[in-house]
Coordinates of C-alpha atoms in Angstrom, one line a residue:
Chain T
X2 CA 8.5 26.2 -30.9
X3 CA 6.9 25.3 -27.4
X4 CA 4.1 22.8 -27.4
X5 CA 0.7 23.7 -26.9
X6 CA -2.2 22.5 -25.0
X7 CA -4.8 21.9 -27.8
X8 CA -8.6 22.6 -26.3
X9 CA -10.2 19.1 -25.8
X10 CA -11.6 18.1 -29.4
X11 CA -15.5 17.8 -27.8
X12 CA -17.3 19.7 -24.7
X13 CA -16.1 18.6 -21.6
X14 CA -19.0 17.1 -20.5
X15 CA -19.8 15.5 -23.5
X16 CA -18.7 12.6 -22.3
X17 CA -20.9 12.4 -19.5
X18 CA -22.2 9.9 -17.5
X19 CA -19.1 8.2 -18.0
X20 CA -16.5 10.6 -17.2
X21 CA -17.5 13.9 -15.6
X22 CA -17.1 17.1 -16.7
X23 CA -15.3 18.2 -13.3
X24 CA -13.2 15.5 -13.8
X25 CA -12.7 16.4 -18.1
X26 CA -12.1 20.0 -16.8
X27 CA -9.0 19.4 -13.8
X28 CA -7.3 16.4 -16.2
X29 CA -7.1 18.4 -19.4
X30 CA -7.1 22.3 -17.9
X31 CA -4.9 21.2 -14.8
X32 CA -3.1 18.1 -15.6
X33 CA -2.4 18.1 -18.5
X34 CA -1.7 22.8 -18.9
X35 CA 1.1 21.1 -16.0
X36 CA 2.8 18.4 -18.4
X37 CA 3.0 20.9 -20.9
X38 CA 4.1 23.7 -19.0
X39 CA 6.5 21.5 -17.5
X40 CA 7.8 20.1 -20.8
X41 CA 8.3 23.7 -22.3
X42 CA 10.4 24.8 -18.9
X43 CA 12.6 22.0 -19.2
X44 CA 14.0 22.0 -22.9
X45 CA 14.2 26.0 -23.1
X46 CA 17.4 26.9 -24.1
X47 CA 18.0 23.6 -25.2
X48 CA 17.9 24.1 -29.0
X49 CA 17.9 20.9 -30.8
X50 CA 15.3 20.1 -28.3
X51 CA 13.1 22.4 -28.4
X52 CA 12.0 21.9 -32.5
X53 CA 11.9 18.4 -32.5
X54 CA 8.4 17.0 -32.4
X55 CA 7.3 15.3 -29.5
X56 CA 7.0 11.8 -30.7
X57 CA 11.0 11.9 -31.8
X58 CA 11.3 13.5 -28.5
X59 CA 10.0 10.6 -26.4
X60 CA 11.7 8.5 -28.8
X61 CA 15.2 9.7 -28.5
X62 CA 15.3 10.2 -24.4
X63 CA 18.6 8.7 -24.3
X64 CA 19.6 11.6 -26.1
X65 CA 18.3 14.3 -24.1
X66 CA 20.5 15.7 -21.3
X67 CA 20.8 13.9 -17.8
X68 CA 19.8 17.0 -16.3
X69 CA 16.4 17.1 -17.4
X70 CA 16.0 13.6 -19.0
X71 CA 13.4 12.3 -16.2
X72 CA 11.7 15.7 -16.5
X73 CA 11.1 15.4 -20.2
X74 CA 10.1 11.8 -19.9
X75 CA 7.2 12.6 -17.2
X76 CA 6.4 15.6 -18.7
X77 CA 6.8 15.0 -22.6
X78 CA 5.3 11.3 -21.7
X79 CA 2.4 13.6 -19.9
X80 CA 1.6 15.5 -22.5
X81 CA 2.1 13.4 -25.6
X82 CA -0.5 10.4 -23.9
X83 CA -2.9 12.8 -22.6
X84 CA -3.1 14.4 -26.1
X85 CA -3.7 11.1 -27.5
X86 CA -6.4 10.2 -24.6
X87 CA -8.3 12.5 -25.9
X88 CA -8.3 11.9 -29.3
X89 CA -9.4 8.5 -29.3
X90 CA -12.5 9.1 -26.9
X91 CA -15.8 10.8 -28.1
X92 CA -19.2 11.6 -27.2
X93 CA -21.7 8.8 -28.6
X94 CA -18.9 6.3 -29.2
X95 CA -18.3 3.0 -27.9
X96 CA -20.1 -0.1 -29.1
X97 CA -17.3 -2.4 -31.0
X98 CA -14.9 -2.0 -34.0
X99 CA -15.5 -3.1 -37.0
X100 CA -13.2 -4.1 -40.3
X101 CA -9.9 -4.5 -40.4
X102 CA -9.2 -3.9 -36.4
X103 CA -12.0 -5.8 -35.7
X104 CA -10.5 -9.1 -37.5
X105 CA -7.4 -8.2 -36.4
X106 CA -8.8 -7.9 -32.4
X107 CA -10.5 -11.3 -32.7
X108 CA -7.6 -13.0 -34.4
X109 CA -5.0 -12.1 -31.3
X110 CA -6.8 -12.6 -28.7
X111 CA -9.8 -14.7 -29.6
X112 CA -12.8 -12.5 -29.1
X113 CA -13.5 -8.3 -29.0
X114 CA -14.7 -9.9 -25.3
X115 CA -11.4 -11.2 -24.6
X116 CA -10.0 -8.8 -25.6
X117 CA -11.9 -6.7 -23.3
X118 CA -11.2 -8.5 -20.5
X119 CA -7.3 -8.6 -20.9
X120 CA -7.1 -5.0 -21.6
X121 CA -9.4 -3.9 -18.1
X122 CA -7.1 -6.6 -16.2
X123 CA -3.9 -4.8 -17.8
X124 CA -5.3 -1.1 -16.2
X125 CA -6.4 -3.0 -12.9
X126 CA -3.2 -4.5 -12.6
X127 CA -0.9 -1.3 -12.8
X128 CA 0.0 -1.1 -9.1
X129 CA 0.0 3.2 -8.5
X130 CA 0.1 5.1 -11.5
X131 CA 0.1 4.3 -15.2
X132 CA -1.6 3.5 -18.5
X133 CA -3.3 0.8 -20.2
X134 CA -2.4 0.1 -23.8
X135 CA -3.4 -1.8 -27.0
X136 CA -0.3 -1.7 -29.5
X137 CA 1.1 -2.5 -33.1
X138 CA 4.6 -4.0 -32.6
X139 CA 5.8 -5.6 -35.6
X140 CA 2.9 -5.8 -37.3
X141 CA 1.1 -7.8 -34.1
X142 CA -1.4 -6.6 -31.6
X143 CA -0.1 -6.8 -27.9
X144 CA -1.9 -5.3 -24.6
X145 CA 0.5 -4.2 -22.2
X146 CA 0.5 -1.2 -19.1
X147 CA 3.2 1.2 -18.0
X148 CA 4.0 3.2 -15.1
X149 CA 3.5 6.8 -14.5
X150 CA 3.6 8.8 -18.1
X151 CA 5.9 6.1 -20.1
X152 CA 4.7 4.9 -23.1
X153 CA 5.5 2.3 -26.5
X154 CA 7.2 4.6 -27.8
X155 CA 9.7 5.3 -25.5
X156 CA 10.4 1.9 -26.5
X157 CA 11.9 -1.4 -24.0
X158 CA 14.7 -0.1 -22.2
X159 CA 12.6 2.7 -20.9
X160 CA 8.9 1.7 -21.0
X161 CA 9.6 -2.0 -20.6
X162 CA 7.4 -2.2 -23.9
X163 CA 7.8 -0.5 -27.7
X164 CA 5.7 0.0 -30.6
X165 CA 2.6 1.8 -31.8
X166 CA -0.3 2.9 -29.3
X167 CA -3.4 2.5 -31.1
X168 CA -5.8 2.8 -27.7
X169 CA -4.8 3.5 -23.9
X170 CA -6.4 4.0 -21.2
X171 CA -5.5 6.3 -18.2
X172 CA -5.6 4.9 -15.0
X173 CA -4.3 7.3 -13.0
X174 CA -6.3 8.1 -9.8
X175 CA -7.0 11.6 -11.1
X176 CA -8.2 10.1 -14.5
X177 CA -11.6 8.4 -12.5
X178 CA -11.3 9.7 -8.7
X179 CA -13.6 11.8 -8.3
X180 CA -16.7 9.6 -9.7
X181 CA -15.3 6.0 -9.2
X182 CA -13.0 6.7 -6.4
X183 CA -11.5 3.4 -5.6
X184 CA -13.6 1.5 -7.9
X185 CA -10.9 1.8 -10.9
X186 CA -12.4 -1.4 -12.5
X187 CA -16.0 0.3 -13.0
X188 CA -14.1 2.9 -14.4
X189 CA -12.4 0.8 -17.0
X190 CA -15.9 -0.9 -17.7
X191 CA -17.4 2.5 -18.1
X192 CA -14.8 3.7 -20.3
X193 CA -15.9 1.3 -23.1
X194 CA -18.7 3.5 -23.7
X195 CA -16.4 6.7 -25.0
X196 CA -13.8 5.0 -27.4
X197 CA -13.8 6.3 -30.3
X198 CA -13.3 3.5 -32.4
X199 CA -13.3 5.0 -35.7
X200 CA -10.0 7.4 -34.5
X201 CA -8.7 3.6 -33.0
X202 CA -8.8 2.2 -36.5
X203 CA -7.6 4.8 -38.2
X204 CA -4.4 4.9 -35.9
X205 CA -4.3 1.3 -36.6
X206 CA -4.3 1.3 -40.3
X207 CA -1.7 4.2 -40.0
X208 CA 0.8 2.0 -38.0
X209 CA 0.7 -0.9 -40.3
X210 CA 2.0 1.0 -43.7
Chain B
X22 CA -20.9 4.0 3.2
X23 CA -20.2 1.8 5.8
X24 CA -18.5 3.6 8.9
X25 CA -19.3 0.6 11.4
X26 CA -15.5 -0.1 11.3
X27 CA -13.7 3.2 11.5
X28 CA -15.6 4.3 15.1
X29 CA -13.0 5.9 17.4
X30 CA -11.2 3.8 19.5
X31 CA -8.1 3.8 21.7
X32 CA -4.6 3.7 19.6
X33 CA -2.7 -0.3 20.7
X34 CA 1.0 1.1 20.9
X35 CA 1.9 -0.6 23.8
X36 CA 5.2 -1.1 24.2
X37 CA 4.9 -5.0 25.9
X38 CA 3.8 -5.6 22.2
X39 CA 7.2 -3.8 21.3
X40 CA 9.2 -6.3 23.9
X41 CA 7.2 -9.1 22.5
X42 CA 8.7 -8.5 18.7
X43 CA 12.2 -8.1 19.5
X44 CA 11.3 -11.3 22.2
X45 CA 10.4 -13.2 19.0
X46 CA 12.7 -11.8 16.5
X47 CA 15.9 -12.5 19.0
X48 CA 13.9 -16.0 19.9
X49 CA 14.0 -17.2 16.2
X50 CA 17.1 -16.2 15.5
X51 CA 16.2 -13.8 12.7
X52 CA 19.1 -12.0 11.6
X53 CA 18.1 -8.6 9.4
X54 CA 19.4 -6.5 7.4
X55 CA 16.8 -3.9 8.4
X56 CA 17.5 -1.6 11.7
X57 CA 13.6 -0.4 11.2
X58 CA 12.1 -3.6 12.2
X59 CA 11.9 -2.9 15.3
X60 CA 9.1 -0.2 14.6
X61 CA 5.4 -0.7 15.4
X62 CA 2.6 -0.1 13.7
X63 CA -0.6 -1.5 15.3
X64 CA -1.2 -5.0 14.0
X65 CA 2.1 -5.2 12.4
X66 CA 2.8 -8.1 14.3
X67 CA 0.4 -10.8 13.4
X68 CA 0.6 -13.3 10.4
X69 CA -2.7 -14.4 8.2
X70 CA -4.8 -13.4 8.6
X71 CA -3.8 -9.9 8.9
X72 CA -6.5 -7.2 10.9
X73 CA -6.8 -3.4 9.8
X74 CA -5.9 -1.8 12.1
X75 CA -8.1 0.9 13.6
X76 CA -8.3 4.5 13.1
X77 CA -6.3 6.2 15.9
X78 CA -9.3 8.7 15.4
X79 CA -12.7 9.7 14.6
X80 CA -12.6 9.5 11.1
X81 CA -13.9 13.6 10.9
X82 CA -11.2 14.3 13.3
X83 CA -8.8 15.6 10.4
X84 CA -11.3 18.0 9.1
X85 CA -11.2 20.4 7.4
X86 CA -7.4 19.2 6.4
X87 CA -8.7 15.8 4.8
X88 CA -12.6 15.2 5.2
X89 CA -14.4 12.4 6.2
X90 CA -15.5 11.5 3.1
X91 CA -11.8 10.8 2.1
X92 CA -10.7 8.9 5.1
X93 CA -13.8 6.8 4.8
X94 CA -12.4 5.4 1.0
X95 CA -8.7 6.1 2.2
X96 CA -8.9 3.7 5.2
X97 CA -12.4 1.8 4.6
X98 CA -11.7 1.1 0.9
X99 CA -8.2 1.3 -0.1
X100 CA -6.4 0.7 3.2
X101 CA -9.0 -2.1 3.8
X102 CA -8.1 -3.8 0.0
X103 CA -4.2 -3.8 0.9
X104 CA -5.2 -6.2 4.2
X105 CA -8.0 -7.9 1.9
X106 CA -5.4 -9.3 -0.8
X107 CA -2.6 -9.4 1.3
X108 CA -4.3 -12.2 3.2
X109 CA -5.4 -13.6 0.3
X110 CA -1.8 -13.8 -1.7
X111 CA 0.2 -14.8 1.7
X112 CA -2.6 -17.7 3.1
X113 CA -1.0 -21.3 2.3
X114 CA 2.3 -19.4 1.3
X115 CA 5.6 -19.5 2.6
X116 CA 4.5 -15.6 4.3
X117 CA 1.7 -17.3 6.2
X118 CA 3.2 -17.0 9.5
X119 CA 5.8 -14.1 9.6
X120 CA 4.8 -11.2 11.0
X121 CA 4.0 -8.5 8.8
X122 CA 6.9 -6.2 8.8
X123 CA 8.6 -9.4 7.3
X124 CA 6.9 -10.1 5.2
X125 CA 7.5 -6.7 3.9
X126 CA 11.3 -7.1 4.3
X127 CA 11.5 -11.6 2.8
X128 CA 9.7 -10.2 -0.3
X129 CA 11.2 -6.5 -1.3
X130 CA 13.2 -6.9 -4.4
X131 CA 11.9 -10.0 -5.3
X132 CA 10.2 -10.0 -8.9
X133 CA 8.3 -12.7 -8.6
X134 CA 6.7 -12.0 -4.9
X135 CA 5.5 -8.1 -6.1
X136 CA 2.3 -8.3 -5.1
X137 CA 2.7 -9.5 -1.6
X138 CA 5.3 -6.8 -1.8
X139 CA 2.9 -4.3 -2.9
X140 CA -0.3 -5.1 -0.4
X141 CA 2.3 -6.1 3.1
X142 CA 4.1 -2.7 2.4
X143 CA 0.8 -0.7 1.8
X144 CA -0.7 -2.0 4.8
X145 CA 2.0 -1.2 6.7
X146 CA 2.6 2.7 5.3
X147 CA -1.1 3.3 5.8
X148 CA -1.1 2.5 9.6
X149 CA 2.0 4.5 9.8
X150 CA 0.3 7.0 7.8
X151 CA -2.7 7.3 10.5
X152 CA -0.7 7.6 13.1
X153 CA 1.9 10.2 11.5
X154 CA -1.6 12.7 11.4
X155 CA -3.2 13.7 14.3
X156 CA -6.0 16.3 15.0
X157 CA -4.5 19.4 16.4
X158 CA -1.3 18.2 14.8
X159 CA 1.5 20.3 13.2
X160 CA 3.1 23.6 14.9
X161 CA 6.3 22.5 17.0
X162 CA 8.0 19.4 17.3
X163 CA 8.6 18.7 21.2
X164 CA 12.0 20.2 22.3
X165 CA 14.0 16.8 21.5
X166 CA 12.9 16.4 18.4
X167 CA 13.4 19.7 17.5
X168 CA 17.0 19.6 18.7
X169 CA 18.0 17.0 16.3
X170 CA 15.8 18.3 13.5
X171 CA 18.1 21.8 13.7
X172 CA 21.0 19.5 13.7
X173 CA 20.1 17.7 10.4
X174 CA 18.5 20.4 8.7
X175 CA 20.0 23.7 10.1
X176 CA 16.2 24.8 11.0
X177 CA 12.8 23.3 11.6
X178 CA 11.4 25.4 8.6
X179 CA 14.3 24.3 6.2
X180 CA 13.1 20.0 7.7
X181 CA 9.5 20.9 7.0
X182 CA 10.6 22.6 3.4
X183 CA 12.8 19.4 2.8
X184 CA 9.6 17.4 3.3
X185 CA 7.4 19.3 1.2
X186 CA 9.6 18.9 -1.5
X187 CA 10.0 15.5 -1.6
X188 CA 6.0 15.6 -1.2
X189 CA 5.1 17.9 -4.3
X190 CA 7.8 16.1 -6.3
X191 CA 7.2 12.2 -5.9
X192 CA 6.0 11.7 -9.7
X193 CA 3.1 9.3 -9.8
X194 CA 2.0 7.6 -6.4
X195 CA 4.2 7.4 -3.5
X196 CA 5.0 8.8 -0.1
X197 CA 7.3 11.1 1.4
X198 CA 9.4 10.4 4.5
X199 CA 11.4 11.9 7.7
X200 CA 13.7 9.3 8.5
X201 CA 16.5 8.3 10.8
X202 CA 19.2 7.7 8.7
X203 CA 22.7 6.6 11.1
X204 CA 23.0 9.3 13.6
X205 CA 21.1 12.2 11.5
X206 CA 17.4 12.9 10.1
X207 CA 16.6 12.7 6.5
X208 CA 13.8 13.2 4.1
X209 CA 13.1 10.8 1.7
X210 CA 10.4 9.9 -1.3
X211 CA 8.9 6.4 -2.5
X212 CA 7.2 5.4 -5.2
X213 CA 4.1 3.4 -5.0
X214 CA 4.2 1.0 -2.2
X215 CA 8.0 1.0 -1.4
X216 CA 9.0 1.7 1.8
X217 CA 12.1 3.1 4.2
X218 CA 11.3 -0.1 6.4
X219 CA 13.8 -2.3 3.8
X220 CA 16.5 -0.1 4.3
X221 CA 19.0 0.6 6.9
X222 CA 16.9 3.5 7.2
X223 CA 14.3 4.0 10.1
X224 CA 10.9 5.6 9.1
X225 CA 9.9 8.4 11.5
X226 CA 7.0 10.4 9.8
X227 CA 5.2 9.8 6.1
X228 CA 2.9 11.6 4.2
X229 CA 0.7 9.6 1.8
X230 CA 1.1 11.3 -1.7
X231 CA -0.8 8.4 -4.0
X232 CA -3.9 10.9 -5.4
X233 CA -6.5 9.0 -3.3
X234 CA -5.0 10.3 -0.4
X235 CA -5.8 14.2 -1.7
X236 CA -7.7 14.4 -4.3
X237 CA -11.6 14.4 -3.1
X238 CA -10.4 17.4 -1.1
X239 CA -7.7 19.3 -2.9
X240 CA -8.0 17.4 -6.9
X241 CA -4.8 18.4 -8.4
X242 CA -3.2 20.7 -5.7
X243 CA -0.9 18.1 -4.2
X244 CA 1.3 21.3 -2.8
X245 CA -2.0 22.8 -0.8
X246 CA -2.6 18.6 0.9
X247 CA 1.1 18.7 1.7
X248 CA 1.3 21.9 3.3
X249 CA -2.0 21.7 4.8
X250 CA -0.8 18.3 6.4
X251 CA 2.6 19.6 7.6
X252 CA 0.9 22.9 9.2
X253 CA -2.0 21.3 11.0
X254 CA -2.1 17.5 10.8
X255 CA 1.5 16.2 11.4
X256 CA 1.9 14.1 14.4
X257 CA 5.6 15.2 15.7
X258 CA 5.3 13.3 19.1
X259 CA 4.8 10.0 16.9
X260 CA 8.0 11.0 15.2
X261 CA 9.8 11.3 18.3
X262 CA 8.5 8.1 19.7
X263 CA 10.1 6.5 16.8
X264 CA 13.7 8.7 17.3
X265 CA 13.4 7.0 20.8
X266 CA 12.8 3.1 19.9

């Protein structure tokens, strides 16, 4: 079964002022239709492939053919992030977490401030093209970034990191050009506005059973 | 935005400048691994702190290939931030006082010297980068050039399909090159800030494929910037002067 795009789960200019909805339209319609279109291409006719979901995808690249390994690791990477970028933004969002996370947030790293901070410094310090992430591994938070479409769960040898995403942030130049152009730390401050953190808790409680 | 610093002014490639580099390299005794040092790029001689170099153009002169708009952040932003931090991570360092290209060439590979790495090599490529473009660009490469482009590549349009290619298909931020690589051309891809400079490799031409380069003008259509480029922009006389160094 090929994967799908799935329609942005809100308008796309819901989440205006903070991300435009030129911007919503080109990274989900454009960037994102290309990861999955690329994705599909690669494992046709590759049978085992081509049913398995694409979480044990990502997380069995070692066992996908050299031939189109990088491709499925850009383009399954693409598609399985940018599905999950979307789901843990939302219009009228933002603000802080609260419960569980939120004890869990201040406990690591001292304050949902300092947190903040070492989360925008993780996206401004991804030299060219990556994410931002906050992760469960082993039952402990961790901020870390990764080039290009890698993720956690890709895991070390591949992503230089492994675990559970429970927020990221896209810091791609196509994710913020065309409103922050080079101003990629506004954009991360801006960003704090549309997470959903009700979806970032969720994921979070999920990941610790 | 702030164009004071991007007004048109004459291109510095002298080549006493040139003489002066290899004067100082063979003076100091450097011995290096890299047969592309040798190349100039304006400024690329000087140690902190490190100038941007100017425009070679007007900064509209590209239009309607890249717009003014995105040459004003391309150069005045992001070209200006690689000089910014550069100086900022070399001053009171051992890099202080080499020239830039090597700086670009002590610190490649090295883990812990990345970000020198990253801003020395991105200053570089983007003065390269300006001077690879030129308004009125593109159409034929001079009859030398052409000669040993149709020796590499078979044909001009298979050279200028080889560098698309590499252009398009650079995942994530990088840059695509023509190089010189022993007696015959090549086209090669980078990511991010890496550079043909610190290999035995000698850079001729590049096209700048990070997003910021393309996307105010073209968003996702990297293949319409690279073709665009290669048709109307490219600067095949600056290529030749670097077959001829």
């Amino acid at each position: 079964m090929p994967h799908e795009l799935a329609p942005l789960p809100y308008a796309k200019d819901a989440l205006e002022p903070y991300i435009d909805a030129v911007t919503m339209e080109i990274h989900h319609g454009k960037h994102h239709g290309a990861y999955v279109a690329n994705l599909n291409k690669a494992i046709t006719g590759h049978s085992a492939l081509e049913s398995m979901p694409i979480e044990r995808l990502l997380a069995n690249l070692g066992s996908v053919p050299d031939s189109i390994r990088t491709t499925v690791r850009n383009n399954g990477g693409g598609h399985w992030n940018h599905t999950f970028f979307w789901r843990i933004m939302g219009p009228g969002c933002g603000g802080a977490p609260t419960g569980q996370l939120a004890d869990a947030i201040a406990s690591t790293f001292g304050s949902f401030d300092a947190f903040k901070e070492k989360f925008e410094a993780a996206g401004l310090g991804r030299f060219g093209s990556g994410w931002a992430w906050l992760l469960l591994n082993r039952g402990k938070l961790e901020i870390t970034s990764t080039p290009n479409q890698d993720n956690p769960l890709m895991g070390k040898d591949i992503a230089g990191c492994e675990g559970i995403p429970i927020l990221g942030v896209d810091v791609w130049e196509h994710a913020y050009y065309l409103k922050y152009q080079n101003r990629r730390g506004d954009y991360l401050k801006a960003w704090w506005n549309v997470v959903n953190w009700s979806e970032v808790a969720k994921r979070y409680a999920e990941s610790l059973r | 935005m702030n164009s004071s610093n991007m007004k048109p002014r004459k291109n510095k490639t002298g080549t006493t400048r040139k003489v002066n580099r290899r004067k100082f390299l063979a003076v100091s005794g450097v011995v290096c691994a890299s047969g592309a040092v040798g190349i100039l790029v304006p400024g690329a001689g000087a140690a902190v702190p490190h100038g941007l170099p100017p425009l070679p153009y007007p900064d509209n002169a590209l239009e309607p290939v890249i717009t003014a708009r995105t040459i004003s952040f391309h150069y005045g932003k992001h070209h200006k931030a690689y000089v910014d931090n550069l100086n900022k991570l070399a001053a009171g360092t051992e890099y202080a006082e080499l020239p830039l290209e090597r700086v670009i060439v002590a610190t490649a590979g090295k883990p812990d010297k990345t970000a020198i790495f990253n801003n020395a090599a991105q200053v570089w490529n983007h003065t390269f980068y300006w001077q690879s473009l030129r308004a009125n660009g593109g159409g034929e490469p001079p009859r030398a050039l052409r000669d040993r482009i149709e020796a590499s590549f078979g044909s001009f349009e298979e050279c200028k399909k080889k560098l698309a290619e590499a252009a398009v298909s650079q995942f994530g931020s990088g840059w695509a090159w023509l190089v010189l690589d022993g007696e015959k051309l090549g086209v090669v891809k980078t990511a991010n800030a890496e550079t043909p400079l610190t290999t035995r490799q000698t850079p001729l031409l590049t096209i700048d494929v990070w997003e910021h380069a393309y996307y105010l003008d073209y968003q996702n259509r990297r293949a319409d910037y690279v073709n665009a480029v290669l048709d109307k922009l490219v600067n095949w006389e600056f290529a030749l002067q670097n077959l001829s160094r």
